[in-house]
């Protein structure tokens, strides 16, 4: 309401600022520095040393690094509207850092090695072009946290703030910024773990060492999915668990893991990393064989014996030690075992272990009440002298390995009071076997989440996950489908009616304020977000005006209100010929902005949808402003005007996966190759995994299907249409008030009860996989009844390799290796569409299965956009401008072209020096 009044005022202010030159601001800057450069006198500030201006005398860069300047920065800097570069590193500046909010041109801020004392809260808000930010070595800063709104700075490549009093956790959005590469946060007070979303990110250097406040904690598994890593400094923290397999990190040259609480056996691939030069591991609790690195690798050896390797030099461990370590692996290498199980003789005072009188063979393992989680390793069966095995009162899951029945000496086996499942093995009558207190034991739960090592229980045939179930399907697939649909319709009607009432009540709380002039509208963001119950960061609360300005900053910042006039213009008044497609909630048009950028405009059908559409619309905006990921379609702007509701998306030139799979003949597309299909599947899995694991809140898509999967010119996929996304609660499931989705992709429990979990998306993903394999639609009315429902048919028919060959899309014509991959994807599809939600894996598992299949085809030439050290998100003129402005400031070259720096690590210069002296001691 206040913004209604201040809109004209705001515009006036903006205009008056931009018409004045920067003279007053620069004079102010000159006086607040206590020792400015000698030539900073007079009024021709564009000639002052270190200053660059554009044609209209607006300051574009201020470069004064290493000039012994003291004093402070005036808040007026925030009015240098054309400022692109601010380089003030290595001086003695102090005081509060001024706010840079809304300096939309700003690309680089270098403030490291100064003596600033505080950081204003919103100082980096609204900087869509920010590429580099450095603030390291400002030791006297008051404690601050990394602001979450930086997710809006989608061009961010470098965030370096070591030794600068940061506390709190590492925000997870860094992993989703498409060009983010350098994260340097050493010597702060940060806590918590590595965000899961870092997997699949472009991050190259990850400097998180020496957190002062107890350190970062949790496992470091996510490193194995960060394939772009080159330098990893995690030393002097409190990380736990084993070192993951890093064989995907082919560029890793520097791995600092010393002084943590890491346990477990090192993955054999660690010593084979092709680029590895420096590695440190001392002061952990690592177990198993001492590693032997290639010559040329600088491996910091133990000064005092600080790990739990079986020997002090390379060489194999004793076989019995190996077996016990394999058992420990089942428990996730708990710290208690890592501390006590040292040396190469398991009979030498290892806790929980008792040996025979000769001191050779383990006879008793006593693990009750140890809070062990994980699984019971089949390796227990290798301890052939084992008599007593006590595992009671722990948190073990998975199955009791059948092979334990081969232990001939076994007398006592107690697994009571855990959470074991699966079949109960039959032991000899001489074994005293106790298994009470495991509610799921004897019920077939299958392989769990597939993560538990060594259970060996999930190697069934593609559709063989649950044999009893597929039998049920085959006898009465059609009947079940009928019942499901009937229930669905009934539930739908009931829910729709109650939903209507609900919406009527809620609707009054929405607000949309018309500005005084016709055709200019204001969307009040906070009203929308509060309706959806999202936390709502500052950036979502911004209200923005719009008008007929053709200079509308459509691509700057998060969501932007765009006037309906502009959208009419770019779509040729929503001309039929620009229609890209029609969805359940509206029509999508193609548009072209004056600068040639192509966009997709989704126009909601207001008449049809009524209030439901409005709700949908608001849900979509609120979600999309939060969500940024390479494999999710980006929302560029939106518009509300009367009944008109429009969303502006990035344009995906190759249309939908549905078109490529089912209509390629009509549309003249070549059929998708298997490589393209599996790559698309992986992209989708990554996108959905991101949705599911978003740090603050998890999202469920609920309408995943090929027509919501869009393709770019490189045939890489992005998931679209979050209109149905609902914020998932913290708990495992929610009972939804409304059913949404598309027949053919609905998980059975969702259709029957409306209960929504992330497993609903996993199911739909499984259906998409089946469509990708077979080229057939999820529901095909033209087929005979028993074949019309793809899932039922697929799970029944595809039980061996021969039938897969018959069922798959006949355009594929695979060679042996490719066919093998198809079978694996078919198997995954089977798991994903398991009847019970808990039998389905999570999306992370799908990513893990599909990842290696795509890798096999990786071209020898690097394919990703960031591989050349040139930021392709810049236009050519922008890039040229940047190179010019960088000339003469040699210390910045390293940073502007981060890739250059990291590919010649032996010659760090300038910026990097600071860190070498700081961290490598
Ligand atoms: C930045 O712009 C937004 C919206 O235009 C406004 O609400 C906010 O006050 C501005 N911040 C500053 C520091 O100027
Ligand atoms: C942190 O920065 C200060 C200068 O601000 C420097 O004196 C100190 O050595 C740095 N600490 C580390 C650990 O590098
Ligand atoms: C960081 O933590 C250390 C140790 O707990 C403490 O001495 C220091 O004051 C903290 N610094 C800040 C800026 O919070
Ligand atoms: C390896 O570490 C040594 C000393 O710690 C350092 O001098 C050298 O530059 C490092 N090499 C690389 C490639 O990081
Ligand atoms: C256990 O025994 C099996 C069969 O003899 C063998 O393949 C396996 O490597 C052994 N496991 C360990 C950890 O020694
Ligand atoms: C036990 O396992 C089942 C599935 O196997 C799971 O649903 C349940 O939450 C687990 N219970 C506990 C207490 O961990």
mmCIF file of N, CA and C in Angstrom, residues 78-136:
data_model
loop_
_atom_site.group_PDB
_atom_site.id
_atom_site.type_symbol
_atom_site.label_atom_id
_atom_site.label_comp_id
_atom_site.label_asym_id
_atom_site.label_seq_id
_atom_site.Cartn_x
_atom_site.Cartn_y
_atom_site.Cartn_z
ATOM 1 N N UNK A 78 26.817 3.510 -3.329
ATOM 2 C CA UNK A 78 25.646 2.783 -3.830
ATOM 3 C C UNK A 78 24.912 3.555 -4.913
ATOM 4 N N UNK A 79 25.343 4.782 -5.211
ATOM 5 C CA UNK A 79 24.685 5.539 -6.281
ATOM 6 C C UNK A 79 25.492 5.554 -7.574
ATOM 7 N N UNK A 80 26.633 4.878 -7.584
ATOM 8 C CA UNK A 80 27.414 4.808 -8.834
ATOM 9 C C UNK A 80 26.726 3.791 -9.741
ATOM 10 N N UNK A 81 25.731 4.240 -10.454
ATOM 11 C CA UNK A 81 24.794 3.307 -11.082
ATOM 12 C C UNK A 81 25.422 2.449 -12.167
ATOM 13 N N UNK A 82 26.549 2.879 -12.738
ATOM 14 C CA UNK A 82 27.154 2.099 -13.823
ATOM 15 C C UNK A 82 28.370 1.300 -13.362
ATOM 16 N N UNK A 83 28.618 1.288 -12.070
ATOM 17 C CA UNK A 83 29.836 0.645 -11.564
ATOM 18 C C UNK A 83 29.844 -0.857 -11.875
ATOM 19 N N UNK A 84 30.937 -1.304 -12.505
ATOM 20 C CA UNK A 84 31.070 -2.727 -12.813
ATOM 21 C C UNK A 84 32.108 -3.394 -11.919
ATOM 22 N N UNK A 85 33.190 -2.660 -11.649
ATOM 23 C CA UNK A 85 34.301 -3.259 -10.914
ATOM 24 C C UNK A 85 34.710 -2.362 -9.759
ATOM 25 N N UNK A 86 34.827 -2.960 -8.590
ATOM 26 C CA UNK A 86 35.337 -2.236 -7.434
ATOM 27 C C UNK A 86 36.464 -3.082 -6.869
ATOM 28 N N UNK A 87 37.713 -2.614 -7.081
ATOM 29 C CA UNK A 87 38.867 -3.414 -6.657
ATOM 30 C C UNK A 87 39.667 -2.627 -5.636
ATOM 31 N N UNK A 88 39.499 -2.943 -4.370
ATOM 32 C CA UNK A 88 40.147 -2.186 -3.294
ATOM 33 C C UNK A 88 40.936 -3.113 -2.382
ATOM 34 N N UNK A 89 41.318 -4.272 -2.922
ATOM 35 C CA UNK A 89 41.969 -5.259 -2.068
ATOM 36 C C UNK A 89 43.360 -4.813 -1.628
ATOM 37 N N UNK A 90 43.761 -5.353 -0.497
ATOM 38 C CA UNK A 90 45.076 -5.088 0.086
ATOM 39 C C UNK A 90 45.316 -3.606 0.359
ATOM 40 N N UNK A 91 44.444 -3.040 1.148
ATOM 41 C CA UNK A 91 44.626 -1.689 1.666
ATOM 42 C C UNK A 91 44.369 -1.726 3.161
ATOM 43 N N UNK A 92 44.086 -0.556 3.733
ATOM 44 C CA UNK A 92 43.809 -0.535 5.172
ATOM 45 C C UNK A 92 42.446 0.063 5.445
ATOM 46 N N UNK A 93 41.517 -0.178 4.542
ATOM 47 C CA UNK A 93 40.195 0.400 4.701
ATOM 48 C C UNK A 93 39.494 -0.190 5.915
ATOM 49 N N UNK A 94 38.726 0.643 6.586
ATOM 50 C CA UNK A 94 38.038 0.162 7.791
ATOM 51 C C UNK A 94 36.599 0.666 7.795
ATOM 52 N N UNK A 95 35.924 0.426 8.901
ATOM 53 C CA UNK A 95 34.529 0.858 9.006
ATOM 54 C C UNK A 95 33.581 -0.132 8.349
ATOM 55 N N UNK A 96 32.331 0.286 8.240
ATOM 56 C CA UNK A 96 31.305 -0.569 7.661
ATOM 57 C C UNK A 96 31.448 -0.621 6.146
ATOM 58 N N UNK A 97 31.249 -1.789 5.596
ATOM 59 C CA UNK A 97 31.217 -1.901 4.142
ATOM 60 C C UNK A 97 29.919 -1.275 3.644
ATOM 61 N N UNK A 98 29.962 -0.403 2.636
ATOM 62 C CA UNK A 98 28.707 0.206 2.185
ATOM 63 C C UNK A 98 27.832 -0.821 1.474
ATOM 64 N N UNK A 99 26.564 -0.521 1.364
ATOM 65 C CA UNK A 99 25.663 -1.422 0.641
ATOM 66 C C UNK A 99 25.853 -1.249 -0.857
ATOM 67 N N UNK A 100 25.859 -2.378 -1.551
ATOM 68 C CA UNK A 100 25.926 -2.333 -3.017
ATOM 69 C C UNK A 100 24.575 -2.714 -3.621
ATOM 70 N N UNK A 101 23.563 -2.756 -2.780
ATOM 71 C CA UNK A 101 22.264 -3.268 -3.241
ATOM 72 C C UNK A 101 21.772 -2.520 -4.463
ATOM 73 N N UNK A 102 21.262 -3.247 -5.404
ATOM 74 C CA UNK A 102 20.634 -2.706 -6.617
ATOM 75 C C UNK A 102 21.616 -2.088 -7.606
ATOM 76 N N UNK A 103 22.912 -2.232 -7.402
ATOM 77 C CA UNK A 103 23.871 -1.785 -8.432
ATOM 78 C C UNK A 103 23.895 -2.885 -9.497
ATOM 79 N N UNK A 104 22.926 -2.852 -10.361
ATOM 80 C CA UNK A 104 22.710 -4.010 -11.236
ATOM 81 C C UNK A 104 23.852 -4.244 -12.213
ATOM 82 N N UNK A 105 24.702 -3.241 -12.458
ATOM 83 C CA UNK A 105 25.817 -3.471 -13.381
ATOM 84 C C UNK A 105 27.006 -4.140 -12.701
ATOM 85 N N UNK A 106 27.021 -4.108 -11.397
ATOM 86 C CA UNK A 106 28.213 -4.524 -10.660
ATOM 87 C C UNK A 106 28.563 -5.989 -10.931
ATOM 88 N N UNK A 107 29.824 -6.208 -11.314
ATOM 89 C CA UNK A 107 30.264 -7.567 -11.634
ATOM 90 C C UNK A 107 31.324 -8.084 -10.674
ATOM 91 N N UNK A 108 32.183 -7.186 -10.199
ATOM 92 C CA UNK A 108 33.295 -7.659 -9.382
ATOM 93 C C UNK A 108 33.487 -6.761 -8.168
ATOM 94 N N UNK A 109 33.652 -7.368 -7.026
ATOM 95 C CA UNK A 109 33.925 -6.632 -5.792
ATOM 96 C C UNK A 109 35.116 -7.297 -5.115
ATOM 97 N N UNK A 110 36.217 -6.569 -4.999
ATOM 98 C CA UNK A 110 37.403 -7.116 -4.321
ATOM 99 C C UNK A 110 37.684 -6.282 -3.083
ATOM 100 N N UNK A 111 37.495 -6.855 -1.926
ATOM 101 C CA UNK A 111 37.717 -6.117 -0.684
ATOM 102 C C UNK A 111 38.641 -6.877 0.254
ATOM 103 N N UNK A 112 39.294 -7.918 -0.238
ATOM 104 C CA UNK A 112 40.089 -8.752 0.660
ATOM 105 C C UNK A 112 41.307 -8.003 1.212
ATOM 106 N N UNK A 113 41.816 -8.485 2.327
ATOM 107 C CA UNK A 113 42.967 -7.903 3.025
ATOM 108 C C UNK A 113 42.769 -6.424 3.316
ATOM 109 N N UNK A 114 41.716 -6.117 4.028
ATOM 110 C CA UNK A 114 41.511 -4.785 4.574
ATOM 111 C C UNK A 114 41.188 -4.937 6.042
ATOM 112 N N UNK A 115 40.586 -3.937 6.616
ATOM 113 C CA UNK A 115 40.280 -4.032 8.039
ATOM 114 C C UNK A 115 38.856 -3.535 8.313
ATOM 115 N N UNK A 116 37.947 -3.955 7.444
ATOM 116 C CA UNK A 116 36.552 -3.552 7.638
ATOM 117 C C UNK A 116 36.025 -4.136 8.946
ATOM 118 N N UNK A 117 35.026 -3.474 9.498
ATOM 119 C CA UNK A 117 34.532 -3.929 10.793
ATOM 120 C C UNK A 117 33.124 -4.503 10.754
ATOM 121 N N UNK A 118 32.322 -4.152 9.754
ATOM 122 C CA UNK A 118 31.011 -4.808 9.718
ATOM 123 C C UNK A 118 30.438 -4.871 8.311
ATOM 124 N N UNK A 119 29.466 -5.746 8.169
ATOM 125 C CA UNK A 119 28.853 -6.064 6.887
ATOM 126 C C UNK A 119 27.354 -5.794 7.013
ATOM 127 N N UNK A 120 26.808 -4.856 6.244
ATOM 128 C CA UNK A 120 25.364 -4.637 6.354
ATOM 129 C C UNK A 120 24.588 -5.828 5.798
ATOM 130 N N UNK A 121 23.373 -6.002 6.278
ATOM 131 C CA UNK A 121 22.658 -7.223 5.971
ATOM 132 C C UNK A 121 22.361 -7.407 4.474
ATOM 133 N N UNK A 122 21.896 -6.354 3.827
ATOM 134 C CA UNK A 122 21.439 -6.506 2.444
ATOM 135 C C UNK A 122 22.450 -6.001 1.434
ATOM 136 N N UNK A 123 23.731 -6.019 1.804
ATOM 137 C CA UNK A 123 24.690 -5.292 0.969
ATOM 138 C C UNK A 123 24.902 -5.906 -0.406
ATOM 139 N N UNK A 124 24.544 -7.150 -0.616
ATOM 140 C CA UNK A 124 24.721 -7.753 -1.944
ATOM 141 C C UNK A 124 23.380 -8.091 -2.602
ATOM 142 N N UNK A 125 22.339 -7.499 -2.089
ATOM 143 C CA UNK A 125 20.997 -7.811 -2.604
ATOM 144 C C UNK A 125 20.801 -7.205 -3.996
ATOM 145 N N UNK A 126 20.191 -7.943 -4.851
ATOM 146 C CA UNK A 126 19.827 -7.388 -6.162
ATOM 147 C C UNK A 126 21.018 -7.135 -7.060
ATOM 148 N N UNK A 127 21.978 -8.072 -7.123
ATOM 149 C CA UNK A 127 23.139 -7.908 -8.005
ATOM 150 C C UNK A 127 23.168 -9.048 -9.023
ATOM 151 N N UNK A 128 22.350 -8.964 -10.051
ATOM 152 C CA UNK A 128 22.216 -10.092 -10.979
ATOM 153 C C UNK A 128 23.496 -10.384 -11.752
ATOM 154 N N UNK A 129 24.361 -9.388 -11.888
ATOM 155 C CA UNK A 129 25.564 -9.619 -12.701
ATOM 156 C C UNK A 129 26.810 -9.889 -11.882
ATOM 157 N N UNK A 130 26.648 -9.964 -10.584
ATOM 158 C CA UNK A 130 27.823 -10.173 -9.744
ATOM 159 C C UNK A 130 28.507 -11.486 -10.111
ATOM 160 N N UNK A 131 29.788 -11.396 -10.394
ATOM 161 C CA UNK A 131 30.536 -12.575 -10.806
ATOM 162 C C UNK A 131 31.554 -12.972 -9.754
ATOM 163 N N UNK A 132 32.184 -11.966 -9.147
ATOM 164 C CA UNK A 132 33.260 -12.250 -8.214
ATOM 165 C C UNK A 132 33.087 -11.406 -6.957
ATOM 166 N N UNK A 133 33.205 -12.040 -5.820
ATOM 167 C CA UNK A 133 33.162 -11.302 -4.560
ATOM 168 C C UNK A 133 34.275 -11.817 -3.659
ATOM 169 N N UNK A 134 35.159 -10.914 -3.207
ATOM 170 C CA UNK A 134 36.205 -11.362 -2.290
ATOM 171 C C UNK A 134 36.253 -10.461 -1.062
ATOM 172 N N UNK A 135 36.373 -11.088 0.090
ATOM 173 C CA UNK A 135 36.407 -10.337 1.348
ATOM 174 C C UNK A 135 37.340 -11.033 2.350
ATOM 175 N N UNK A 136 38.204 -11.895 1.825
ATOM 176 C CA UNK A 136 39.062 -12.658 2.733
ATOM 177 C C UNK A 136 39.970 -11.747 3.547
#
